[in-house]
Coordinates of C-alpha atoms in Angstrom, one line a residue:
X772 CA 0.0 0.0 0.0
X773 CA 1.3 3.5 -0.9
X774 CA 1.4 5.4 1.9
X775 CA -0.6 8.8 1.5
X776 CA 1.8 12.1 2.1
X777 CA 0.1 13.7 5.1
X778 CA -1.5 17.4 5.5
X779 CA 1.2 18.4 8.0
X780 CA 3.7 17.9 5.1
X781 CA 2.1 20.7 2.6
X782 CA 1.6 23.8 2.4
X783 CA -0.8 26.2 0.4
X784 CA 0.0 29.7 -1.3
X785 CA -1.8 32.9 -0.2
X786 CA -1.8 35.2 -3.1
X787 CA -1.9 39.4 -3.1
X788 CA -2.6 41.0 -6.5
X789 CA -1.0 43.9 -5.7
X790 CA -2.8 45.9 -8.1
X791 CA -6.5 45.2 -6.6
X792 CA -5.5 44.5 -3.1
X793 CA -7.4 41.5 -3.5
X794 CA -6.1 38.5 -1.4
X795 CA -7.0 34.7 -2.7
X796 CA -5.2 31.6 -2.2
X797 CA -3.4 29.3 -5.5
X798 CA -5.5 26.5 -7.5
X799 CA -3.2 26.4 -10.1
X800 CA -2.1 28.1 -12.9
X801 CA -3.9 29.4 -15.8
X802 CA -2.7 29.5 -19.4
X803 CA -1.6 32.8 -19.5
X804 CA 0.5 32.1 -16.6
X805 CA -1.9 34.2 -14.1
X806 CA -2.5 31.8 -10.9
X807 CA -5.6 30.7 -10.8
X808 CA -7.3 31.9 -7.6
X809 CA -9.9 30.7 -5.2
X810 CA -11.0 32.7 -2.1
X811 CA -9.5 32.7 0.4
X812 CA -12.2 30.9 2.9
X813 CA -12.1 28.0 4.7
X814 CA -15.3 26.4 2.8
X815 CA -13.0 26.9 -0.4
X816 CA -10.4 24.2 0.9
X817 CA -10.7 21.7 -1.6
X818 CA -9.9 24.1 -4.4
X819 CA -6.5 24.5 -2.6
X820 CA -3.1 23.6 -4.6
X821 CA -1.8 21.5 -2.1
X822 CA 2.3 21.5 -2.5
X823 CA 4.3 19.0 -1.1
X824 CA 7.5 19.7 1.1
X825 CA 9.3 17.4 0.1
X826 CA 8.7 17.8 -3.8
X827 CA 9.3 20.1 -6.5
X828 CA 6.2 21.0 -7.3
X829 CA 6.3 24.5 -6.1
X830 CA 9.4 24.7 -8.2
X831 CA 7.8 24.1 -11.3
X832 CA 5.1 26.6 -10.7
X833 CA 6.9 29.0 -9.9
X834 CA 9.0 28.4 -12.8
X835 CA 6.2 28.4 -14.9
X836 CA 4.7 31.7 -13.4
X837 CA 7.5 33.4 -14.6
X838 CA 8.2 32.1 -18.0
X839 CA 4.7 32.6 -19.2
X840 CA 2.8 35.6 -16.7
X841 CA 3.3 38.7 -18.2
X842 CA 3.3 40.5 -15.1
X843 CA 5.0 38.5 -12.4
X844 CA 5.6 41.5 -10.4
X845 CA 1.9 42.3 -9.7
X846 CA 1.6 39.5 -7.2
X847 CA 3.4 38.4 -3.8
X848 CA 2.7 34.7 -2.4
X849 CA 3.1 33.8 1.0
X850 CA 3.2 30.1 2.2
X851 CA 1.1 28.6 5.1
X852 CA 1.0 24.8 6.6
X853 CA -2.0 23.3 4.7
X854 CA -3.2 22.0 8.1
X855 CA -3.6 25.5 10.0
X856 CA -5.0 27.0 6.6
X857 CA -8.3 27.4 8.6
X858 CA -6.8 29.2 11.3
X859 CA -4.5 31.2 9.6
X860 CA -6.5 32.4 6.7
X861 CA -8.4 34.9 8.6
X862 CA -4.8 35.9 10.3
X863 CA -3.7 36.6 6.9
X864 CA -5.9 38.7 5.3
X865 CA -5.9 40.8 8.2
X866 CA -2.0 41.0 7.5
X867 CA -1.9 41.7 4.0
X868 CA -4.1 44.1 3.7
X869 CA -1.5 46.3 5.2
X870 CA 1.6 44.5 3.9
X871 CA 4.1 47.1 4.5
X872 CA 3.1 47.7 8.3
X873 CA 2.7 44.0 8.9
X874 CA 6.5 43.4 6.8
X875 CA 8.2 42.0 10.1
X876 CA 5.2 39.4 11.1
X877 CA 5.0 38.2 6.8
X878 CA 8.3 37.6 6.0
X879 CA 8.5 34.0 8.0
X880 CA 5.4 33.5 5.0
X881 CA 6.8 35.3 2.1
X882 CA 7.9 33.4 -0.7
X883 CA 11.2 34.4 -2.2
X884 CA 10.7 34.0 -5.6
X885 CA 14.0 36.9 -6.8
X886 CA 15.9 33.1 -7.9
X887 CA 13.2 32.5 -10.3
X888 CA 12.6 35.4 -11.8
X889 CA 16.2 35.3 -11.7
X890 CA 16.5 32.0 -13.7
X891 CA 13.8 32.9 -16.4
X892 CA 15.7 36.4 -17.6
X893 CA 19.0 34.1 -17.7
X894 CA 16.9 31.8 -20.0
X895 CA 15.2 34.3 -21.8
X896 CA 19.1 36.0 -22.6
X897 CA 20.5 32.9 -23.9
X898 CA 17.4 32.4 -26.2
X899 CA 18.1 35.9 -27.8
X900 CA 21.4 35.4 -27.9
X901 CA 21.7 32.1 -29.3
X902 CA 18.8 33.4 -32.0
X903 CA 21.1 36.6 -32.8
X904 CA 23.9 34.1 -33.7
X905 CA 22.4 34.1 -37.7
X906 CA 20.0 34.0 -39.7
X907 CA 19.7 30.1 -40.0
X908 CA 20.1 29.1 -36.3
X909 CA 18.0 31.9 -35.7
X910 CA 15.2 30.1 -37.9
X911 CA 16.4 26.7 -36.4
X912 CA 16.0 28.1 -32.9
X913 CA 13.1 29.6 -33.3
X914 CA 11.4 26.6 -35.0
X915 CA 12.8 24.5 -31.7
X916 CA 11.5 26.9 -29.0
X917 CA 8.1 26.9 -31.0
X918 CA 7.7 23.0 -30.4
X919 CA 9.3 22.9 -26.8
X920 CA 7.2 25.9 -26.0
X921 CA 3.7 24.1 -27.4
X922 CA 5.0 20.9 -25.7
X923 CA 5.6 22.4 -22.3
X924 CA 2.2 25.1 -22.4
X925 CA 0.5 21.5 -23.2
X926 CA 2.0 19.9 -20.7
X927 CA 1.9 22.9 -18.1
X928 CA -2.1 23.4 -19.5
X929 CA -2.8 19.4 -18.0
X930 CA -0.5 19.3 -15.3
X931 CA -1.4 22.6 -13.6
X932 CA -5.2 22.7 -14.8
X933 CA -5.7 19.5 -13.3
X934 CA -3.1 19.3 -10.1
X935 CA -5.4 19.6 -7.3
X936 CA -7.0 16.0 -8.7
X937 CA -3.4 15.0 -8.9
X938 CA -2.4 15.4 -5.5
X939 CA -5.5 14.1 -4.1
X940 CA -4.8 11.3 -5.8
X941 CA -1.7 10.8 -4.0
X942 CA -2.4 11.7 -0.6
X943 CA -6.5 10.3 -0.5
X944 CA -8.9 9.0 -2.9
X945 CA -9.9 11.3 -5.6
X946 CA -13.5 12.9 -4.3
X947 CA -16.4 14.1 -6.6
X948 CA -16.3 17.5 -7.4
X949 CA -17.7 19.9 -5.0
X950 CA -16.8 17.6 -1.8
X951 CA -14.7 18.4 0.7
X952 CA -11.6 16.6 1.1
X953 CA -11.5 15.1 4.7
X954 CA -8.1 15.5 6.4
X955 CA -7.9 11.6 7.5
X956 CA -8.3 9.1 4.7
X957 CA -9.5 5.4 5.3
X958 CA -5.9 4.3 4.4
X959 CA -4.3 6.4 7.0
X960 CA -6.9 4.7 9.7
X961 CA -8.6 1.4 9.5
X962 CA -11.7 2.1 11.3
X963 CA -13.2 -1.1 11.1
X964 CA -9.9 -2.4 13.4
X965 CA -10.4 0.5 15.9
X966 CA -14.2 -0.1 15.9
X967 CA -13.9 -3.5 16.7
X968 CA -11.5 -2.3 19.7
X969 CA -13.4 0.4 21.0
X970 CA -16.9 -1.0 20.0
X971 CA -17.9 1.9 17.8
X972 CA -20.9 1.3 15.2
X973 CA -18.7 3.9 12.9
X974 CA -21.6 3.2 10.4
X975 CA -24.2 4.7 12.6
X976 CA -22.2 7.7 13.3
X977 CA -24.3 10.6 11.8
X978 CA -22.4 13.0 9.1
X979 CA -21.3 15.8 11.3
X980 CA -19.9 13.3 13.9
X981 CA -18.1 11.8 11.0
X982 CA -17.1 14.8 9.3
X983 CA -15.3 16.6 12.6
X984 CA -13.7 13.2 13.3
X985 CA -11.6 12.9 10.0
X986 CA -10.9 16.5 9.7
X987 CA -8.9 16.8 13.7
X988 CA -12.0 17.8 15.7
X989 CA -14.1 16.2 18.0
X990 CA -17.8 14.4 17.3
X991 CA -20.5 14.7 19.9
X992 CA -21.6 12.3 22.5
X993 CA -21.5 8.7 20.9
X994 CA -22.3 5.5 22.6
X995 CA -18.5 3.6 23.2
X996 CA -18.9 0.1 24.3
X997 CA -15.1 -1.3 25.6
X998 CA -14.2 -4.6 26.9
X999 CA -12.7 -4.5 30.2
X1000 CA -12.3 -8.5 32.0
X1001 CA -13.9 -9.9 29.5
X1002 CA -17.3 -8.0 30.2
X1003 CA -18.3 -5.4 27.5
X1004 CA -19.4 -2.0 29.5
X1005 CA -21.5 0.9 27.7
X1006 CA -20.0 4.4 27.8
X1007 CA -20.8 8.2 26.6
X1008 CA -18.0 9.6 24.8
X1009 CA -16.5 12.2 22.1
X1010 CA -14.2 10.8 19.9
X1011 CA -10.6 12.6 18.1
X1012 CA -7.7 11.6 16.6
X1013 CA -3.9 12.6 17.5
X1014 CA -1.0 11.9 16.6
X1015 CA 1.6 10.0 19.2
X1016 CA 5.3 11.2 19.9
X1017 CA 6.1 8.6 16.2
X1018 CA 3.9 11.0 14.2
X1019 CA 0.9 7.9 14.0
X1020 CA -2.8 8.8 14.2
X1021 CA -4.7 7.3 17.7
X1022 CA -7.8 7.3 18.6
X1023 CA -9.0 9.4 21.7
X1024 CA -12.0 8.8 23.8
X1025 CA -13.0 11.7 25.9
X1026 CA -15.6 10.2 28.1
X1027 CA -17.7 11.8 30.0
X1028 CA -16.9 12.9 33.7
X1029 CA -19.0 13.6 36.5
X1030 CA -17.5 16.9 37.5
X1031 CA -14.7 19.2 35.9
X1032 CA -11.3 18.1 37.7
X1033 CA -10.2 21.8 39.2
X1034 CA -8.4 20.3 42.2
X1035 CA -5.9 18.6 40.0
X1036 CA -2.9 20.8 38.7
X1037 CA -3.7 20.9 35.0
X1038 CA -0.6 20.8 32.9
X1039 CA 1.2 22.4 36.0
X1040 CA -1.2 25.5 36.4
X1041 CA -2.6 25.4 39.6
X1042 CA -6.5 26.7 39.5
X1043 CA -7.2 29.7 42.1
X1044 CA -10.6 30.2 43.7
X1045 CA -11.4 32.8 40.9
X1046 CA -10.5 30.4 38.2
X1047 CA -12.7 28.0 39.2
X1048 CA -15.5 30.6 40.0
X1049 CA -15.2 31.6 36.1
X1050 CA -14.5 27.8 34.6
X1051 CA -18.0 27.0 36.4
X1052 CA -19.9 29.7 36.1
X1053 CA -18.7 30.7 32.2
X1054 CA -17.1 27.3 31.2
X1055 CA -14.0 29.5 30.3
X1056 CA -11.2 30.9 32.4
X1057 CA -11.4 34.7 32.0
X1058 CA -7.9 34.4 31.1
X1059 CA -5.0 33.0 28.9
X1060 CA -2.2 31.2 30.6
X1061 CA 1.4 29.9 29.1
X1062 CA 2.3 26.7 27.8
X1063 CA 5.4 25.5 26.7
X1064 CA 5.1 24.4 22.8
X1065 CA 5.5 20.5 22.2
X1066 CA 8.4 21.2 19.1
X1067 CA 10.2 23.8 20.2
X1068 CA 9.4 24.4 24.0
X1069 CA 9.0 27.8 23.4
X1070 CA 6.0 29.6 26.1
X1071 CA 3.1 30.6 24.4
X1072 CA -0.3 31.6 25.7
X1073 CA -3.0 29.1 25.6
X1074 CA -6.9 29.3 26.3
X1075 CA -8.5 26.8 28.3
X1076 CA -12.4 25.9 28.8
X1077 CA -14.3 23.3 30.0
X1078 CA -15.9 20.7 27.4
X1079 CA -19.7 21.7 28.5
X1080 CA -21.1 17.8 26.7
X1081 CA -17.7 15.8 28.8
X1082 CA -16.4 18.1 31.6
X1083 CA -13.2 17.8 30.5
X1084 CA -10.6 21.0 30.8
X1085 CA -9.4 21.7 27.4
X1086 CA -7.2 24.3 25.9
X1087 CA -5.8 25.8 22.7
X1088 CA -3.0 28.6 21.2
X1089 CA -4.3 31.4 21.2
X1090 CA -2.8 31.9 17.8
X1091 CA -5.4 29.2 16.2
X1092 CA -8.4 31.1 17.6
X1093 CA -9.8 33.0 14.8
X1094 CA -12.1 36.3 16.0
X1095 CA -14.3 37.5 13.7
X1096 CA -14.6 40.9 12.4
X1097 CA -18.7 41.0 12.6
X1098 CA -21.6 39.3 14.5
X1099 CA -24.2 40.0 13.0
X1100 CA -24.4 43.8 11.5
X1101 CA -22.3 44.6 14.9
X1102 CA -18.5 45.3 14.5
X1103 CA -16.3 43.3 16.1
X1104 CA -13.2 46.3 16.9
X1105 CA -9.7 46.1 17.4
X1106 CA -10.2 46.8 21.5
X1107 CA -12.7 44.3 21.6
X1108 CA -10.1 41.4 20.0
X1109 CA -7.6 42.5 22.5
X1110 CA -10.0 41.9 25.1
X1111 CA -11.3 38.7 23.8
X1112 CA -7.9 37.3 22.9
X1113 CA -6.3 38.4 26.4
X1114 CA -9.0 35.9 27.8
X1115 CA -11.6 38.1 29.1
X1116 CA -15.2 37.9 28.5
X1117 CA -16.4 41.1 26.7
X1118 CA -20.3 42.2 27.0
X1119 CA -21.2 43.7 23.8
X1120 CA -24.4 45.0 22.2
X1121 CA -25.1 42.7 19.3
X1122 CA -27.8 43.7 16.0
X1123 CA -28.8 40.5 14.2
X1124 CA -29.4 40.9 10.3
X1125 CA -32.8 41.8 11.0
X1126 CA -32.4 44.3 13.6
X1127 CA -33.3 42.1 16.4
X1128 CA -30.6 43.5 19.4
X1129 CA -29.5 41.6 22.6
X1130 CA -26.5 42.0 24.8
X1131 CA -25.0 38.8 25.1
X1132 CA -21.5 38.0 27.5
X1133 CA -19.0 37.1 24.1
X1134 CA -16.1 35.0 25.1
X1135 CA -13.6 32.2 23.5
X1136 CA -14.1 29.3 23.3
X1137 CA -11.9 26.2 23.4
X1138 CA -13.8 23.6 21.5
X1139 CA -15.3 26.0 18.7
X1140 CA -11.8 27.6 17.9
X1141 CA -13.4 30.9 18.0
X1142 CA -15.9 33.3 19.8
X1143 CA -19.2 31.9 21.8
X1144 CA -22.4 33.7 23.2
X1145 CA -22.2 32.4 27.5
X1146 CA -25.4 30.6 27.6
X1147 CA -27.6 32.4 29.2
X1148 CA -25.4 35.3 29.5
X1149 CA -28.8 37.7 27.4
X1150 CA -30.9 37.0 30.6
X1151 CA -28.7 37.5 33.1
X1152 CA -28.0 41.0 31.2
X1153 CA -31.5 41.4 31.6
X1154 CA -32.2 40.5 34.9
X1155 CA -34.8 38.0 34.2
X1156 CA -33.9 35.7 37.0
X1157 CA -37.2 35.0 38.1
X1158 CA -38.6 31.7 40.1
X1159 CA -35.2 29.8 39.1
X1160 CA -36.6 26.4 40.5
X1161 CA -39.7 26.4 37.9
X1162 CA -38.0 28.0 34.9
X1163 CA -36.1 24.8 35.3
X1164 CA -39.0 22.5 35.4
X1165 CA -40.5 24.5 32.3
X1166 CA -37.1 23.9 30.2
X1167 CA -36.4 20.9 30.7
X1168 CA -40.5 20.4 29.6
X1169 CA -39.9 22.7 26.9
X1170 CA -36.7 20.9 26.1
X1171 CA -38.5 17.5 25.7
X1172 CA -41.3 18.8 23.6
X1173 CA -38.7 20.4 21.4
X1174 CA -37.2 17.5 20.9
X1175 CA -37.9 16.4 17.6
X1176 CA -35.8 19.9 16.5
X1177 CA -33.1 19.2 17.3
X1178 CA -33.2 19.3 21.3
X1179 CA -29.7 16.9 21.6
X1180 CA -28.2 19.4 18.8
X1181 CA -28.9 22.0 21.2
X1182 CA -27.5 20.6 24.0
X1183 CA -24.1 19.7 22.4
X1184 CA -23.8 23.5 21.0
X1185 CA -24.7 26.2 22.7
X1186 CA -25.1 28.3 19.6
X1187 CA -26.4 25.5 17.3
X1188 CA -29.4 27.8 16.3
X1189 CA -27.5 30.7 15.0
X1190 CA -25.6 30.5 11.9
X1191 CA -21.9 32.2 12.2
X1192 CA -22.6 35.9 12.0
X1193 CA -24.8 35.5 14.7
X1194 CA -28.1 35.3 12.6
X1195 CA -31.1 32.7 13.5
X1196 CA -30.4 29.3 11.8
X1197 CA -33.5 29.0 9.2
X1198 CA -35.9 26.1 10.6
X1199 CA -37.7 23.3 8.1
X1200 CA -39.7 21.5 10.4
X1201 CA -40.9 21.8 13.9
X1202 CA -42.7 19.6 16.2
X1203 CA -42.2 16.9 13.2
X1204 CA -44.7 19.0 10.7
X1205 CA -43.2 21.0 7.8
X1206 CA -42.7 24.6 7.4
X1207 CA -44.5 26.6 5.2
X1208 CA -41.8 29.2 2.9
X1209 CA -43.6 32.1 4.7
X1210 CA -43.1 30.7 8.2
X1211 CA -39.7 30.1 7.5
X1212 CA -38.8 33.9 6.6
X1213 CA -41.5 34.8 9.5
X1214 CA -39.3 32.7 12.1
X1215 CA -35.9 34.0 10.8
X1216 CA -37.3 37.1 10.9
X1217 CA -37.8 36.7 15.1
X1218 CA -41.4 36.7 14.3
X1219 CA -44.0 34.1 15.8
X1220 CA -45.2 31.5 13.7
X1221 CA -48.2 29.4 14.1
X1222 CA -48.5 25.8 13.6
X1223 CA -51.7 24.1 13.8
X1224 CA -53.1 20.6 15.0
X1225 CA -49.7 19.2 17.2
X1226 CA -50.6 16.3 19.1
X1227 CA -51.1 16.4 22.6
X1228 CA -48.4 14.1 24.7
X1229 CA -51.1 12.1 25.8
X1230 CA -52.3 11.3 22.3
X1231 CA -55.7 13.4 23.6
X1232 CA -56.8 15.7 20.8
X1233 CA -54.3 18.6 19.2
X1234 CA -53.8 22.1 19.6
X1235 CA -51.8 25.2 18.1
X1236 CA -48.5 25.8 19.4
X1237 CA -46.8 29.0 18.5
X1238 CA -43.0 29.4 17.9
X1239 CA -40.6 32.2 18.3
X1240 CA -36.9 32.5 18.4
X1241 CA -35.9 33.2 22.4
X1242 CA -33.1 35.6 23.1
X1243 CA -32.7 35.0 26.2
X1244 CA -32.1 31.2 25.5
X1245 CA -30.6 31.3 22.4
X1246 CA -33.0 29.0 21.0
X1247 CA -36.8 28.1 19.7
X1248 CA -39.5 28.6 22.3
X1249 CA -42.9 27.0 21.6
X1250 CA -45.4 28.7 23.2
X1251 CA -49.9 27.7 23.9
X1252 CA -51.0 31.4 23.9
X1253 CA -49.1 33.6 21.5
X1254 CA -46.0 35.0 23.3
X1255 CA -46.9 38.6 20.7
X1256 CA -50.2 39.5 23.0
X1257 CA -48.2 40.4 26.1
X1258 CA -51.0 42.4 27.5
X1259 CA -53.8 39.3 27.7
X1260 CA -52.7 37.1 30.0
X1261 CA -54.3 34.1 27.7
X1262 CA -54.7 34.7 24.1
X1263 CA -58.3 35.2 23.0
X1264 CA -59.1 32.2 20.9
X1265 CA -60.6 32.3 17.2
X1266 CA -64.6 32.0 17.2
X1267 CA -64.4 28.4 16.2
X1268 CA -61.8 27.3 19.0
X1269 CA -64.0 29.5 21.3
X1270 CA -65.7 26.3 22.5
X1271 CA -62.6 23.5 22.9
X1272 CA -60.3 26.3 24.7
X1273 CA -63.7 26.7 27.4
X1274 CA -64.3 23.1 28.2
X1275 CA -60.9 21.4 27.8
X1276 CA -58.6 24.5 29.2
X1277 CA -60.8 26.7 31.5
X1278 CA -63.1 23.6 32.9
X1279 CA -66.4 24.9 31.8
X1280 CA -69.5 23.3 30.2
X1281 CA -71.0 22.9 26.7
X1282 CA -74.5 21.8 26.9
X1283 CA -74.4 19.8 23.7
X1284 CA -71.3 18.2 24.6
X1285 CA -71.3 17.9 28.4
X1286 CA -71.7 14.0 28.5
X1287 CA -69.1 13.6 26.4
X1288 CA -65.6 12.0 27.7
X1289 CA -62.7 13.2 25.4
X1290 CA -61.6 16.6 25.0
X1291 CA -63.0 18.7 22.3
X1292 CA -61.3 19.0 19.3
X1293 CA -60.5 22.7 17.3
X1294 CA -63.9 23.8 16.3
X1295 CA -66.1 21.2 17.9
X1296 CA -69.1 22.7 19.4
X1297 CA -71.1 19.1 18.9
X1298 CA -70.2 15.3 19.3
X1299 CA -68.1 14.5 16.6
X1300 CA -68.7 11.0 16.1
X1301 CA -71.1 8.2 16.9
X1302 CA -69.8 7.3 20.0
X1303 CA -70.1 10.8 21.6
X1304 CA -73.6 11.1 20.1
X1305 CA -74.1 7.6 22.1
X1306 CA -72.5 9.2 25.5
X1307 CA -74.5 12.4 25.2
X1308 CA -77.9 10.7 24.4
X1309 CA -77.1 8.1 27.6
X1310 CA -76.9 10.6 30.0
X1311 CA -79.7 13.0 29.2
X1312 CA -82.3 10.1 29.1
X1313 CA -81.5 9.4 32.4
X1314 CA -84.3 10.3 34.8
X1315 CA -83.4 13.7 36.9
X1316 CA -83.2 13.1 40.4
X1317 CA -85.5 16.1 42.2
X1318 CA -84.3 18.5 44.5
X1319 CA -84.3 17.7 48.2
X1320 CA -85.6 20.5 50.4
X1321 CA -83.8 21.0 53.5
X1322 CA -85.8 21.5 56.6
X1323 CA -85.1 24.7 59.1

């Protein structure tokens, strides 16, 4: 088996036209001898020219640039590892959009390319002067460098057109186009061995899980089932994979603990009382704290968190935490990064894409490798703590009925409803029934939507349940009275439901229904069917019992 060159062995070129301004990464190189260019964003990965340390690949292109790019000047490449392209793409463009302030923190990246450009005058000289020589050699030469020139531009047009497929190739199998490329390949692992071990059902494992676990992240809670003494014991776990001190991939469990381990030293930081306070109360330690760097032992500040889904203490380089520059329509400023990166939670002011503002705490965060809204941060802001012991209660009920949308999401992301500026994630069903278009822009919009006919729990009838995006929560609220009519303390029901809401919620008679024993259903002022007709009739042919007087 050929074994696949790994990520950590590549690196991928930034590109500056320096013309426009405008900052892209390489995909190869067009006929002209321009780069080809894809944006520089991290869902743009797979268009990446992936180049090899350890081949000359990157010679050739360059080479090529400048025998065939009429303007090799106009552009400046910088190099970065192919595995912190993520993290560093953001870090980047910041950078070059001021290259000349940022010269000192670039040139580790910058690509030297004065030997090639050297090397393709020095070629282009000896063709004119060995064309100069007379008339015939001049035709000869000509001829020559016509047929090496159409041989190489066909060459250059297949090999540099199609070298992304090419290097996939050889590190993974080739993907379809339009797929990501995911970091591990099947012939780097064998999954089915460590399944086996571990007793993982890696079949079962849903896309996301998959997806974070072959690209270095973590999946959520899965179901790990080891054999310890012979006796095969059920566990709650995430899953990663690392690399060991011999540069081969293992497979981490991170079960689940009972309690966050703050009386333990944690890589030699002792935690203080106000650590603790803040790892518990925020998940994050209000602070950044050195570590010495596994290579080259050189101190660098870290953040550390706790993993809300395992308890675990985590941490991270600053340096691969990318801060955004908006949340929302709200700026993200230069102050504000420092205070975020230094550790700090920052309380900010934050405008949604549809106006909506809330003032959530902002902070790092370990696991998502960039900035988090503190659950329940909004409500705290607000000073809604009110009757804490059956807010509870209702959660955890709301939670339950919610469900079927994604309730164990939820719980594994604290900001799995908002997209990554910040704005609500678009819903397509709720409460298992499908949205209409309309309630889908209505719900985006931080409007209530209604949805009719959702079962009761106890399989008794239905009702309409009304949804809203909650602030304070950070997630979808269903509601039985419409959250909109603050000043009614129930909402006024439609004529036809004026009936069912009487009997079944405010415990009052119908007289053409009385006798019956299930609740009425959403416009029902009558028995409904044969066998309510059959209750009704029963009990009103019954003889009336008169009225005993009582004697003074």
């Amino acid at each position: 088996m050929v074994q696949k060159k790994k990520c950590d062995e590549q690196d991928v070129l930034v590109v500056r036209d320096e013309k426009t301004g405008e900052i892209s990464v390489v995909a190869g190189l067009s006929r002209d001898g321009t780069p080809k260019r894809a944006p520089a964003k991290s869902e743009n990965t797979s268009d990446f020219l992936r180049f090899d340390r350890n081949s000359d690949l990157m010679d050739s292109f360059f080479r090529n640039f400048f025998r065939q790019c009429k303007e090799p000047s106009r552009f400046g490449f910088y190099r970065i590892a192919a595995d912190q392209v993520e993290n560093l793409l953001g870090v980047m463009k910041e950078l070059l959009k001021d290259p000349e302030a940022n010269k000192e923190i670039l040139s580790a990246h910058k690509v030297d390319t004065s030997n090639y450009e050297k090397e393709a005058k020095q070629s282009e000289g000896q063709a004119k002067e060995t064309a100069s020589s007379d008339d015939a050699s001049k035709t000869q030469a000509n001829t020559e460098k016509e047929n090496v020139s159409s041989e190489q531009t066909n060459e250059k047009k297949n090999d540099m057109e199609q070298k992304p497929e090419q290097i996939a190739t050889e590190q993974q199998a080739q993907t379809a186009p339009g797929v990501k490329q995911n970091l591990i390949s099947g012939n780097d692992v064998n999954l089915q061995e460590l399944g086996a071990k571990y007793g993982i059902d890696f079949n079962s494992m849903n896309e996301k899980d998959m997806k974070a676990l072959l690209n270095y992240g973590k999946t959520g809670l899965v179901i790990v089932k080891p054999t310890f003494g012979g006796e095969q014991i059920e566990i709650q776990a995430r899953l990663s994979f690392r690399k060991d001190d011999n540069d081969q991939l293992q497979l981490v469990p991170h079960f689940v603990r009972n309690e966050p381990k703050l009386d333990v030293a944690y890589k030699g930081y002792t935690f203080t009382p106000e650590d603790k306070k803040n790892l518990l109360q925020n998940g994050n330690l209000g602070k950044v704290v050195d570590f010495p760097d596994k290579n080259t032992g050189e101190l660098r500040p870290h953040f550390i968190s706790i993993d809300r889904l395992t308890n675990e203490i985590v941490d991270i380089p600053t340096n691969k935490v990318r801060i955004p520059d908006t949340i929302g329509k709200t700026p993200i400023t230069k102050d504000d990064k420092r205070v975020l990166y230094s550790g700090i939670p920052l309380r900010k002011e934050i405008e949604l894409a549809n106006g909506r503002k809330f003032t959530p705490l902002l902070q790092v965060n370990v696991e998502q490798r960039g900035v988090e809204f503190v659950p329940g941060s909004t409500r705290q802001a607000q000073g809604q703590k009110q009757n804490g012991d059956k807010k509870q209660t209702a959660d955890k009920q709301e939670q339950k009925a919610e469900g079927d949308a994604g309730g164990q999401k939820k719980q594994q992301d604290p900001n799995y409803w908002l997209n990554e500026d910040g704005t609500i994630r678009r819903l397509n069903t709720y409460f298992k029934k499908e949205l209409t278009e309309q309630q889908k822009d209505d719900y985006v919009a931080g409007k209530t939507i209604e949805i009719k006919e959702v079962p009761n729990k106890n399989g008794s009838g239905t009702y309409t349940a009304y949804v809203k995006f909650d602030f304070d929560k950070m997630q979808p609220r269903s509601y039985r009275n419409n959250p909109d009519l603050k000043q009614a303390k129930e909402q006024i029901p439609t004529n036809e439901n004026k009936v069912q809401v009487a009997v079944n919620e405010q415990g009052k008679t119908h007289e053409a229904t009385k006798h019956t024993k299930e609740p009425l259903s959403p416009g029902q002022s009558a028995p409904k069917n044969e066998k309510q007709q059959k209750e009704q009739n029963a009990e009103e042919q019954k003889p009336k019992r008169k009225a005993r007087s009582v004697k003074m």
